[in-house]
CSV table of C-alpha atoms and ligand atoms in Angstrom, one decimal:
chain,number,residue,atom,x,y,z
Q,800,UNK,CA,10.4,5.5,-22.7
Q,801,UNK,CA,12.1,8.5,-24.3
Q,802,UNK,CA,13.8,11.3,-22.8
Q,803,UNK,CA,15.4,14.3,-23.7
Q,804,UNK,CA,16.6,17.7,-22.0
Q,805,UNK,CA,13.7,20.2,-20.9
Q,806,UNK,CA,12.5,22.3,-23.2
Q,807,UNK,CA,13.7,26.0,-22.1
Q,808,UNK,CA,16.8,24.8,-21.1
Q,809,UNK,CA,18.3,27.3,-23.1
Q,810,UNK,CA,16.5,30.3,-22.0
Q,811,UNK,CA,17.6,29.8,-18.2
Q,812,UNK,CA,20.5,29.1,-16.3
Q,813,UNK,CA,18.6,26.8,-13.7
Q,814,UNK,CA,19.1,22.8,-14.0
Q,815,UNK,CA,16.6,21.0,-15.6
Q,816,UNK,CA,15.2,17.8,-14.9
Q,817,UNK,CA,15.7,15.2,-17.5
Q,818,UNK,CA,11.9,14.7,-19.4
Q,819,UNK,CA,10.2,11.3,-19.8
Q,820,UNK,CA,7.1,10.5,-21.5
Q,821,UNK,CA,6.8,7.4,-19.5
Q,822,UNK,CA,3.6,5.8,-18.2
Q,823,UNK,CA,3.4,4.4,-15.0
Q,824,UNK,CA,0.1,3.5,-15.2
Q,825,UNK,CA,0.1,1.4,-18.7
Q,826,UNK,CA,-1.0,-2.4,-18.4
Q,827,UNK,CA,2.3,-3.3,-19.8
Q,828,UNK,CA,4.0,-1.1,-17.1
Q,829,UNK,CA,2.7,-3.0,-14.5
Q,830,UNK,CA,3.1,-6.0,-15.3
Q,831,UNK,CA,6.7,-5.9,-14.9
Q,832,UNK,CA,7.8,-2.0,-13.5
Q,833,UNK,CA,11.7,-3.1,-12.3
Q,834,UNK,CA,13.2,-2.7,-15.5
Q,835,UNK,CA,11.0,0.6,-16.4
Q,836,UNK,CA,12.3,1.6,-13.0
Q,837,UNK,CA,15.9,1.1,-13.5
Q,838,UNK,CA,15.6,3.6,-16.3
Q,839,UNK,CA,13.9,6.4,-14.0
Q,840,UNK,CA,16.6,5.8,-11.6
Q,841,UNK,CA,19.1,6.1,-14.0
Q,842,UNK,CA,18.2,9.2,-15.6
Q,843,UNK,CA,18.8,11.2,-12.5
Q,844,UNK,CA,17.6,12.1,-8.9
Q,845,UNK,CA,14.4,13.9,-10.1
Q,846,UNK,CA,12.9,13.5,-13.5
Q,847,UNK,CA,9.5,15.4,-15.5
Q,848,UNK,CA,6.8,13.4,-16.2
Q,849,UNK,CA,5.2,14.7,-19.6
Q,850,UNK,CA,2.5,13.2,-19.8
Q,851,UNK,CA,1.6,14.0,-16.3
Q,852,UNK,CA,2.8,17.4,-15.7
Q,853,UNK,CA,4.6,15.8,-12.4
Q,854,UNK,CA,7.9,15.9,-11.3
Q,855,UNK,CA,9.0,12.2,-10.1
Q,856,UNK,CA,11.3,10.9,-7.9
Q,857,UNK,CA,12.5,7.0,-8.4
Q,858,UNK,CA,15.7,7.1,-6.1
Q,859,UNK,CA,15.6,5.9,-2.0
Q,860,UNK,CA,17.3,8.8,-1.2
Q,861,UNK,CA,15.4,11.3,-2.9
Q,862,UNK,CA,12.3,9.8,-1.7
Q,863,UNK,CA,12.7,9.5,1.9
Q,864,UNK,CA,13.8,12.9,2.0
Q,865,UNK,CA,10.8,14.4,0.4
Q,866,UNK,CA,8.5,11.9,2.5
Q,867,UNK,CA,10.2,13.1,5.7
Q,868,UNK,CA,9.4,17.2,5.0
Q,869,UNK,CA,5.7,17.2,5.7
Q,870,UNK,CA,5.3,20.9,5.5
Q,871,UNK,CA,7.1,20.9,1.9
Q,872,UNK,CA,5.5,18.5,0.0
Q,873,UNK,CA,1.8,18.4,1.5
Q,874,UNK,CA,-0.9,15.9,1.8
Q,875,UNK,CA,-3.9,18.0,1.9
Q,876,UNK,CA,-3.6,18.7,-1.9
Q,877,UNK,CA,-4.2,15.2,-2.2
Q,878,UNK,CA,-1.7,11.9,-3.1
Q,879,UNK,CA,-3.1,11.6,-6.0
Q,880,UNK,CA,-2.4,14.0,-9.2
Q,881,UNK,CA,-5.6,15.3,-8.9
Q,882,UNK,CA,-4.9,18.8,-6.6
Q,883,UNK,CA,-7.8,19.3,-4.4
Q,884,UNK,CA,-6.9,22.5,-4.2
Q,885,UNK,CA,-8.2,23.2,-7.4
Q,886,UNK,CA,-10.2,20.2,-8.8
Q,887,UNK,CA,-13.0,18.2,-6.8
Q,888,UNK,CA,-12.4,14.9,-5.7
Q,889,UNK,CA,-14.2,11.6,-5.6
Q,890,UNK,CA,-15.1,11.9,-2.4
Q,891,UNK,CA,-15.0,13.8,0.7
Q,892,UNK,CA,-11.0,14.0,1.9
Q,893,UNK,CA,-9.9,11.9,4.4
Q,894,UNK,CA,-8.9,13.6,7.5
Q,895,UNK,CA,-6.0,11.8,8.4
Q,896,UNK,CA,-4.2,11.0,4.8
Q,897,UNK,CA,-5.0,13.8,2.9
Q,898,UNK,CA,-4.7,16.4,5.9
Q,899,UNK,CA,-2.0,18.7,6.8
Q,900,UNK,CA,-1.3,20.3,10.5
Q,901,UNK,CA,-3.4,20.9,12.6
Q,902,UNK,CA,-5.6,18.7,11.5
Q,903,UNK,CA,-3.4,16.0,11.0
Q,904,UNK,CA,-2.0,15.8,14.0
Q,905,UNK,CA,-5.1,15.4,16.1
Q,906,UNK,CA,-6.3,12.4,14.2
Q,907,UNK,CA,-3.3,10.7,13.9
Q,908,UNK,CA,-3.0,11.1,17.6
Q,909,UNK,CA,-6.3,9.3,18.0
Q,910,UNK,CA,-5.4,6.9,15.4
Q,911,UNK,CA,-2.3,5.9,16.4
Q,912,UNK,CA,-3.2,4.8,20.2
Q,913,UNK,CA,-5.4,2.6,18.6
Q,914,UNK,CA,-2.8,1.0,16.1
Q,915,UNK,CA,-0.6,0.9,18.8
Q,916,UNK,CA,1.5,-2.3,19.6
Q,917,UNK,CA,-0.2,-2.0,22.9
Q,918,UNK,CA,-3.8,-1.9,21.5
Q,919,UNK,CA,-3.5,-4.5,18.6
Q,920,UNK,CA,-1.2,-6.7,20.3
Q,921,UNK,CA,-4.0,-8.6,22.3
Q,922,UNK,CA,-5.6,-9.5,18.7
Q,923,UNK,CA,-2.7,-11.8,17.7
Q,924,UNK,CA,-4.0,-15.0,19.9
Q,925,UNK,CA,-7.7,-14.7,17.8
Q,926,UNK,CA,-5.4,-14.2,14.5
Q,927,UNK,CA,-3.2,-17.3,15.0
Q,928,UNK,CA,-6.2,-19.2,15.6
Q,929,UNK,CA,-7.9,-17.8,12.5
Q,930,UNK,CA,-4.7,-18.4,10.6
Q,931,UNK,CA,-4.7,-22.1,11.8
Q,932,UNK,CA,-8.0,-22.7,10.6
Q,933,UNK,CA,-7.4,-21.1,7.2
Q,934,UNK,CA,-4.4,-23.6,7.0
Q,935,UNK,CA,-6.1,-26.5,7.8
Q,936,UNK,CA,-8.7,-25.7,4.9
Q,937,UNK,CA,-5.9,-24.8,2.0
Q,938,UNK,CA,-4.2,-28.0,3.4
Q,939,UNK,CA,-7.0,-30.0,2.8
Q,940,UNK,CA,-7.6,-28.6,-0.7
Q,941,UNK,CA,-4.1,-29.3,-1.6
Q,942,UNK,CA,-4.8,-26.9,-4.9
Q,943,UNK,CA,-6.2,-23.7,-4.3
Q,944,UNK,CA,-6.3,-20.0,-5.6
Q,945,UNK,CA,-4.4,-17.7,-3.1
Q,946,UNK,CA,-5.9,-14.6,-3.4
Q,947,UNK,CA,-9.8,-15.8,-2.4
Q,948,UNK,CA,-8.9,-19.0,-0.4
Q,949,UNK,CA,-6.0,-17.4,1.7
Q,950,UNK,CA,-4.9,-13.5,1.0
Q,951,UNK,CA,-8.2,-12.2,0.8
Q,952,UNK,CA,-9.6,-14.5,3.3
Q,953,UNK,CA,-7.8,-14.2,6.1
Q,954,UNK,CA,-7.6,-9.9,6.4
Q,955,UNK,CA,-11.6,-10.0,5.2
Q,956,UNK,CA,-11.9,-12.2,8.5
Q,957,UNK,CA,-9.6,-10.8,10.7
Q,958,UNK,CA,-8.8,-7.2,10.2
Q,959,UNK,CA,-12.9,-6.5,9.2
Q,960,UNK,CA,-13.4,-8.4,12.7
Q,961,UNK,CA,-10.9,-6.2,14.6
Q,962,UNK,CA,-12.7,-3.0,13.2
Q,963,UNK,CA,-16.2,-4.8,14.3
Q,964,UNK,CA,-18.2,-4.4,11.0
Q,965,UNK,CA,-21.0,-6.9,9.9
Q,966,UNK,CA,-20.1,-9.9,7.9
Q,967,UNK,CA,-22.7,-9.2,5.0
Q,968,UNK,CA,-21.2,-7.4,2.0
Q,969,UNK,CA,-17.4,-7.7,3.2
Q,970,UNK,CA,-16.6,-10.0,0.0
Q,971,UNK,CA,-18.6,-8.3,-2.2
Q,972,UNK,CA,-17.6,-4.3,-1.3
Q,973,UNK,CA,-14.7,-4.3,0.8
Q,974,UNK,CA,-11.8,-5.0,-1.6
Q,975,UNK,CA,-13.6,-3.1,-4.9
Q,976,UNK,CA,-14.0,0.2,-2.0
Q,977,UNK,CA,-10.0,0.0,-1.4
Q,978,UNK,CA,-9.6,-0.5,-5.1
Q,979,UNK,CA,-11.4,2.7,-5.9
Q,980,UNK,CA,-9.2,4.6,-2.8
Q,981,UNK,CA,-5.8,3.5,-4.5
Q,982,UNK,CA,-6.3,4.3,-8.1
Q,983,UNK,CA,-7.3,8.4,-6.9
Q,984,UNK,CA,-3.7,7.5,-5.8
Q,985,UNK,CA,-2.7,8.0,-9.1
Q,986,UNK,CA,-4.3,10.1,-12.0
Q,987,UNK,CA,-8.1,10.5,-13.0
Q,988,UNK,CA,-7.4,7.7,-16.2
Q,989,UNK,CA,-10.2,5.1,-17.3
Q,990,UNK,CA,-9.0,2.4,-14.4
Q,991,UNK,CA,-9.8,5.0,-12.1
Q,992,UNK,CA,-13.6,5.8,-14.1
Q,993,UNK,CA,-14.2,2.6,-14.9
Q,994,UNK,CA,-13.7,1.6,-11.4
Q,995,UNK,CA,-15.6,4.7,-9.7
Q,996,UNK,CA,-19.0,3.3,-11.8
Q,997,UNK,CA,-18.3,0.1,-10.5
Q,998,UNK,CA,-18.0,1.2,-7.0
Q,999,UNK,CA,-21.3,3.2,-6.2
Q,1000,UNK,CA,-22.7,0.4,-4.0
Q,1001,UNK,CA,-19.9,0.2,-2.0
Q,1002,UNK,CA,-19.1,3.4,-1.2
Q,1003,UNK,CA,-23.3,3.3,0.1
Q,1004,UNK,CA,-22.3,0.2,1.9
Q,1005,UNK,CA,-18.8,1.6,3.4
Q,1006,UNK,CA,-20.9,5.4,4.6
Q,1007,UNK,CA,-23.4,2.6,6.1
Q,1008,UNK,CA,-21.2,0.2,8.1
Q,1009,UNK,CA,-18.7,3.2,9.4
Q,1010,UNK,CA,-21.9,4.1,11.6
Q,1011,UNK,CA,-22.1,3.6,15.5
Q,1012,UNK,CA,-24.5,1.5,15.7
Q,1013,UNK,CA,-23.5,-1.0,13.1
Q,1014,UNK,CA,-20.4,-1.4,14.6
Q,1015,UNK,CA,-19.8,-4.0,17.7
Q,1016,UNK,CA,-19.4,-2.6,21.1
Q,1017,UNK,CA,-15.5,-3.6,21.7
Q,1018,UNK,CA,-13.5,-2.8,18.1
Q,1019,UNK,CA,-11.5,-0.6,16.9
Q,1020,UNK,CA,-14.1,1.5,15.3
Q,1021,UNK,CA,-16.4,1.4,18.4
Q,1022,UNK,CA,-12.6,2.6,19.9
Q,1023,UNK,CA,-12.8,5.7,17.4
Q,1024,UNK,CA,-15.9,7.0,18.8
Q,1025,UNK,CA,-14.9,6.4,22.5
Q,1026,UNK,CA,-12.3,8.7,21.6
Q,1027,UNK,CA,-14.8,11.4,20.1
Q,1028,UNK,CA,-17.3,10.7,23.3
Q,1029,UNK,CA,-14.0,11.8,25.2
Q,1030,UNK,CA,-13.8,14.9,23.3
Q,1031,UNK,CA,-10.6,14.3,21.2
Q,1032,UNK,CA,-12.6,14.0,18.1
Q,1033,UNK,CA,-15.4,16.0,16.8
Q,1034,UNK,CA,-18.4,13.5,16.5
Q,1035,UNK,CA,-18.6,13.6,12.6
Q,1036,UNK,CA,-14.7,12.5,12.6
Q,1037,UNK,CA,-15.5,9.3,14.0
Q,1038,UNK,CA,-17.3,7.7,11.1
Q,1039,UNK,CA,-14.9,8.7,8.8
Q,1040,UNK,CA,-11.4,7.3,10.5
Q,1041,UNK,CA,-13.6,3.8,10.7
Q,1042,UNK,CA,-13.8,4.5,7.1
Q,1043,UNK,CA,-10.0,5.3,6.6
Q,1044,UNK,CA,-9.2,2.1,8.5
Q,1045,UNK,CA,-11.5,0.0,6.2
Q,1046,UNK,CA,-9.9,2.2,2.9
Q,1047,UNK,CA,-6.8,1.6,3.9
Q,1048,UNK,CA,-6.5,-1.4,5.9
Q,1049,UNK,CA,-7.8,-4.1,3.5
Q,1050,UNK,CA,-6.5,-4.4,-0.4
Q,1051,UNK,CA,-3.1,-3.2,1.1
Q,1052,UNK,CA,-2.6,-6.3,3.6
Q,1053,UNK,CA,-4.7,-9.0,1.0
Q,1054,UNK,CA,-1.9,-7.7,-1.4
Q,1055,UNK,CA,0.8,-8.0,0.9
Q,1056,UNK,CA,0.2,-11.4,1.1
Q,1057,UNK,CA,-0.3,-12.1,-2.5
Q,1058,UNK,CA,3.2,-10.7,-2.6
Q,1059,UNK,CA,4.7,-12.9,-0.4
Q,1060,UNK,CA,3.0,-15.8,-1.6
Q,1061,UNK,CA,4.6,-15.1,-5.1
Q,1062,UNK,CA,7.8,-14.3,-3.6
Q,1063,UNK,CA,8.1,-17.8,-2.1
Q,1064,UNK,CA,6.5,-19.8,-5.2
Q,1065,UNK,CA,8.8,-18.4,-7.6
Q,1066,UNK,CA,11.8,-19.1,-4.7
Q,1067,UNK,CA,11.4,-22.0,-3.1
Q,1068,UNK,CA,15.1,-22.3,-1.3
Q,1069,UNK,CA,13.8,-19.2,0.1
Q,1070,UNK,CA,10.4,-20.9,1.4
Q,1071,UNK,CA,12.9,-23.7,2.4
Q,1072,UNK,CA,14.8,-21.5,4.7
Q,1073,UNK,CA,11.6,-19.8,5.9
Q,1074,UNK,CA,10.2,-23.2,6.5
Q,1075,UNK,CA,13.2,-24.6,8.4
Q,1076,UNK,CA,13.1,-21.6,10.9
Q,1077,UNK,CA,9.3,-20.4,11.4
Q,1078,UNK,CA,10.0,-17.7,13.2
Q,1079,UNK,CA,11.7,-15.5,10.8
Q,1080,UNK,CA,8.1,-14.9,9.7
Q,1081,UNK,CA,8.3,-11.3,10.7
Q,1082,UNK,CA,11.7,-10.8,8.6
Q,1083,UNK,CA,10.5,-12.4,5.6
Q,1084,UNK,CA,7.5,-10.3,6.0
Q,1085,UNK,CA,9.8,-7.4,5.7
Q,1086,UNK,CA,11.9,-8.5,2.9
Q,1087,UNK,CA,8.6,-9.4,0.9
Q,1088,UNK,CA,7.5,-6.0,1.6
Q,1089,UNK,CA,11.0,-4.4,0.2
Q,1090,UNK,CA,11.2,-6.6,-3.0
Q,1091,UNK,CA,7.4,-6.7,-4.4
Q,1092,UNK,CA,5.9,-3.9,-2.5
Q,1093,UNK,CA,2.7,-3.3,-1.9
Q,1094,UNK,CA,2.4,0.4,-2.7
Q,1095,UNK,CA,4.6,1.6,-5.6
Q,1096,UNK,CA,3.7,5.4,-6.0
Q,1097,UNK,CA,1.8,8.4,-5.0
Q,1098,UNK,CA,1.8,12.3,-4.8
Q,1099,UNK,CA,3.4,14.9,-2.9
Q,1100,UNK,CA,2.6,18.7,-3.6
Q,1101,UNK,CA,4.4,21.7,-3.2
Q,1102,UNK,CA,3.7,24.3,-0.7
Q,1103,UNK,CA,6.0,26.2,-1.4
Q,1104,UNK,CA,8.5,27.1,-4.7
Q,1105,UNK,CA,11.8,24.7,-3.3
Q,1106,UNK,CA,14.8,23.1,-4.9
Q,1107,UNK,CA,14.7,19.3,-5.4
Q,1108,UNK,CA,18.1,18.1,-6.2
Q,1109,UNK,CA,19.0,20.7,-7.9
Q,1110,UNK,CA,15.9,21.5,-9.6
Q,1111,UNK,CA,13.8,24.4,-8.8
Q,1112,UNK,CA,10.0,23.8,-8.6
Q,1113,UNK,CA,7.1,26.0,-8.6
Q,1114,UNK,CA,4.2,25.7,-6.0
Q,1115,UNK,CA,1.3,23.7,-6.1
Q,1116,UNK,CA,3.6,20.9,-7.8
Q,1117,UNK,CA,2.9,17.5,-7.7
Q,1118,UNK,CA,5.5,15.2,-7.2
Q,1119,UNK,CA,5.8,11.3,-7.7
Q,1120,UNK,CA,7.6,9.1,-5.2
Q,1121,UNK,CA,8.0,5.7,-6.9
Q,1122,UNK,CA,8.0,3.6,-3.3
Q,1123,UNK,CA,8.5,0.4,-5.1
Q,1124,UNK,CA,12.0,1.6,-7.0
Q,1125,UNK,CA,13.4,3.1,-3.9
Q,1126,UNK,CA,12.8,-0.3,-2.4
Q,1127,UNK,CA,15.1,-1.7,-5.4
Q,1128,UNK,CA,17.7,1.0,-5.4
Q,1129,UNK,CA,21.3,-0.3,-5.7
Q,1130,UNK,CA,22.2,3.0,-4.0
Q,1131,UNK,CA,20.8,1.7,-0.9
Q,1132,UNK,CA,20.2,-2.3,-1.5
Q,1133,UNK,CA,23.1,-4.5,-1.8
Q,1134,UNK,CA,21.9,-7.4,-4.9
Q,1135,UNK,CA,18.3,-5.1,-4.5
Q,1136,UNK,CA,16.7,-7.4,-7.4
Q,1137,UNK,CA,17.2,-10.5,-4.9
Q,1138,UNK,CA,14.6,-11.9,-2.5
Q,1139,UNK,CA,16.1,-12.6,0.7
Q,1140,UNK,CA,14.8,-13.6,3.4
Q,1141,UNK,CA,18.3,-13.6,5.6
Q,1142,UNK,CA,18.4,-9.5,4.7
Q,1143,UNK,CA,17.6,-7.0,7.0
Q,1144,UNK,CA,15.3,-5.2,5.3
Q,1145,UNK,CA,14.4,-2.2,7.7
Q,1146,UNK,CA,14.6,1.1,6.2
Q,1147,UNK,CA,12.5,0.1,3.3
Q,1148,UNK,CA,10.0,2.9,2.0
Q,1149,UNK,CA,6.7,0.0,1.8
Q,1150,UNK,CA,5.1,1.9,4.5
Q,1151,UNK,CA,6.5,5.1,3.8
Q,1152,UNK,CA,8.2,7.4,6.2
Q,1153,UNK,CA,7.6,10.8,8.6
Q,1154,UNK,CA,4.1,11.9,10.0
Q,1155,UNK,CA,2.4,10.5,7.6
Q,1156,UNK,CA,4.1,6.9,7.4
Q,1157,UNK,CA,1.8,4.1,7.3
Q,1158,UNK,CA,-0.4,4.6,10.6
Q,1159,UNK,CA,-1.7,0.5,10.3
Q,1160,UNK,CA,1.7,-0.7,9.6
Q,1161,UNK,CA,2.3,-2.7,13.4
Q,1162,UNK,CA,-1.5,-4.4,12.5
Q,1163,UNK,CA,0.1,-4.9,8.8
Q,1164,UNK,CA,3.0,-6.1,9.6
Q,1165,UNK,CA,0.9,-8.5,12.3
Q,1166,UNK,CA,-1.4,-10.3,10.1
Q,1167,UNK,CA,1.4,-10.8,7.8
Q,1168,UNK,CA,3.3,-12.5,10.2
Q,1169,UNK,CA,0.8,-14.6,11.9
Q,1170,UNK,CA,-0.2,-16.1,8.5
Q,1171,UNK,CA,2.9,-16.2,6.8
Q,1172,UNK,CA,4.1,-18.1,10.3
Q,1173,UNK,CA,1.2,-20.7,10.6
Q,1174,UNK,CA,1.9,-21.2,6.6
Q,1175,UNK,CA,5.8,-21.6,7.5
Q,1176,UNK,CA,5.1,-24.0,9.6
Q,1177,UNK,CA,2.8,-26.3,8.2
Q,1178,UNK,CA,3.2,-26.0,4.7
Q,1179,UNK,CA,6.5,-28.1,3.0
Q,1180,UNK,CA,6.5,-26.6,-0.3
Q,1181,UNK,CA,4.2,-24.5,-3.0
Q,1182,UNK,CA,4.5,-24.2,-6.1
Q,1183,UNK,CA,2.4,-22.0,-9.0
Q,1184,UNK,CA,-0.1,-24.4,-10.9
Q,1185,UNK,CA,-0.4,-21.6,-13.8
Q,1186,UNK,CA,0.2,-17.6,-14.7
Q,1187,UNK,CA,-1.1,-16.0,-11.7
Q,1188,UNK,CA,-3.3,-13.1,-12.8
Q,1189,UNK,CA,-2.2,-9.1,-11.7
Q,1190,UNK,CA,-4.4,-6.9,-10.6
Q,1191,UNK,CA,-4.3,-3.5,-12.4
Q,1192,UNK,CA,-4.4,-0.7,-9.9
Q,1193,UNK,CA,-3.1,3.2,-10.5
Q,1194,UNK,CA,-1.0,2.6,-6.7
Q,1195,UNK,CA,-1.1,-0.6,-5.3
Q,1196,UNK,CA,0.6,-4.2,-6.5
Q,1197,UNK,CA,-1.1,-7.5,-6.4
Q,1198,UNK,CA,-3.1,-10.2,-8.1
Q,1199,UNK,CA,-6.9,-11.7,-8.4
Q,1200,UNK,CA,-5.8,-15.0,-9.1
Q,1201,UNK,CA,-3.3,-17.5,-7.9
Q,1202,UNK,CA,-3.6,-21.0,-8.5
Q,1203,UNK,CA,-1.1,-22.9,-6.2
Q,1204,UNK,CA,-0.3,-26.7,-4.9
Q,1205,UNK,CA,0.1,-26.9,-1.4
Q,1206,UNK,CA,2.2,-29.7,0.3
Q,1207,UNK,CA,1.9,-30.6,3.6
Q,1208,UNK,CA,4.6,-31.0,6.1
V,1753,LIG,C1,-3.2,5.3,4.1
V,1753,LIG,C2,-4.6,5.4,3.6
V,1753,LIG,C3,-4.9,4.7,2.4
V,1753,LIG,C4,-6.1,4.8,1.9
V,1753,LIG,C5,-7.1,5.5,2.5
V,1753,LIG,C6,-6.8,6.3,3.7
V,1753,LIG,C7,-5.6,6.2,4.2
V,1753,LIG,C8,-7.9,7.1,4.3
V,1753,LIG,O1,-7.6,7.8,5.2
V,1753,LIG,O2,-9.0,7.0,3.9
């Protein structure tokens, strides 16, 4: 990464933003961002993106300010660097994530009754069951991989159940669909072309299953057109928030608990403590999310010409939040590179914040829990059998392979 001073500083009196040519989005970038990171956060509260064209912002501070004005920094030009405004995207916008007011209020409305505390909490007893059985099986192994025998498993079976879609296809389309949703997070590279060809059969299979009548009669996405028979959706909106919930609701939690799973293996005083004290599932959750989070950047664009600290920027500017430094910011984290289970981690940016924060996040945070708890409870220790194997993705942090031993309690 090299920086220098931007390029008419001379000509004009206004502060300039330091310039990077850094890419976020390289293989070897991903593999390890924290130290790439460190060096964003270091060279001030807003830096320029050459290679990009886009501001970014690498700083908790900075971040949750820019999260939290809505009408600023905009959604409906789309969280990805692509501006929908001007260039076409891969599909047609969602109407909750890449929506501003008016829109976006009425849909989050909807959707966020159903994701209420309220609404999912009665899903936990059929989750801790699930979770149970999904123990029993990786207990029995003894070695397994994580990702297809536990962190995919268990949100394939229980979150796809909760929405009420068929069981055919979910293995084969479910996780390549959100795969293809979080690299538009980023920019139009080859990840993101590669995986568009790759994705055609999906997104046929994801248009089908968001349909009424292939959805059961008491989920959440039967829920979602309840709410349009009751008038507070137009009928075509239905279809298309089941689709957000199975865009969004899937590689993000699978992910989540790849995360955690590494977390521990790589810790195990910290799996000790989790193990000795089940119930500080839900806090461990939390601290997983904070250290190896799941999301680590997307867009914001300018509505309007505004100062971010310091820096003037034009409209129509996208902006970069990096989500996954502000979780490791000294500014805000005491000993932010340490895992921690005993740490309060609330405030963290994994779910984002302000009208757009993470609508799923209770159901998230939920699953996590449950499975992270029956694991707490049964499991003594685990321990990586070999490299586990990243996944590469433009927005979103987690692996396709994990080989692990498992040790009973
Ligand atoms: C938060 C999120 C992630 C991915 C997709 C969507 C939302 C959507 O609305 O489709």
């Amino acid at each position: 990464m090299s920086s220098t001073l931007a390029p008419d500083a001379a000509r004009t009196s206004a502060i300039h933003a330091p310039v990077t040519d850094f890419d976020p989005y390289a293989d070897a970038v991903l593999d390890d961002p924290y130290p790439h990171y460190e060096r964003l956060r270091e060279l001030g509260p807003i830096f320029y993106l050459s290679r990009y064209g886009a501001y970014g912002l690498a700083r908790h501070a900075e971040i949750d300010s820019v999260l939290r004005d809505s009408a600023t920094f905009c959604s409906s030009a789309g969280v990805g660097l692509a501006n929908f405004h001007v260039e076409t995207p891969w599909r047609k916008p969602s109407i909750i994530l890449e929506a501003d007011p008016p829109l976006h209020g009425r849909t989050r409305k909807v959707v966020a009754g159903l994701l209420a505390p309220a609404n999912i909490n009665k899903l936990r007893v059929t989750m801790e069951r699930e979770a149970e059985l999904l123990v029993d099986r990786v207990l029995a192994k003894g070695h397994i991989d994580a990702v297809p025998d536990l962190c995919a498993a268990f949100p394939l079976k229980v979150f796809a159940d909760a929405v009420g879609i068929p069981r055919e296809g979910r293995e084969e389309f479910l996780l390549p669909y959100g795969d293809m949703v979080f690299n538009a997070f980023g920019p139009v590279n080859e990840r993101f072309k590669v995986c568009l060809d790759k994705a055609q059969g999906a997104i046929a299979w994801i248009a089908e299953v968001c349909k009424r009548e292939n959805l059961t009669h008491d989920g959440l996405g039967a829920q979602l057109y309840a709410a349009a028979d009751q008038g507070l959706l137009d009928p075509e909106e239905a279809p298309m928030l089941v689709r957000t919930l199975l865009s969004a609701g899937l590689d993000t939690t699978v992910f989540t608990l790849c995360n955690a799973m590494i977390c521990f293996a790589r810790e195990p005083e910290q799996w000790a403590t989790l193990h000795a004290q089940p119930t500080m599932a839900r806090q461990a959750l939390e601290e997983v999310l904070r250290f190896e989070s799941t999301f680590h950047s997307f867009y914001r664009t300018t509505t309007r010409e505004v100062e971010v600290a310091g820096v003037a920027l034009p409209k129509e500017q996208k902006i970069c939040v990096f989500i996954g430094s502000a979780n490791r910011d000294p500014r805000r984290w005491p000993d932010a590179h340490k895992f921690d289970v005993n740490r309060k981690a609330n405030g963290n940016l994994a779910f984002g914040t302000g009208v757009h924060g993470c609508a799923g996040q209770m159901i998230a945070r939920l699953e996590g829990e449950v499975l992270l708890g029956a694991l707490a409870r049964r499991v003594k220790s685990l321990r990586l059998e070999a490299a586990p194997v990243i996944h590469y993705n433009n927005s979103v942090r987690g692996y396709d392979s994990m080989p692990v031993s498992l040790l009973a309690a």
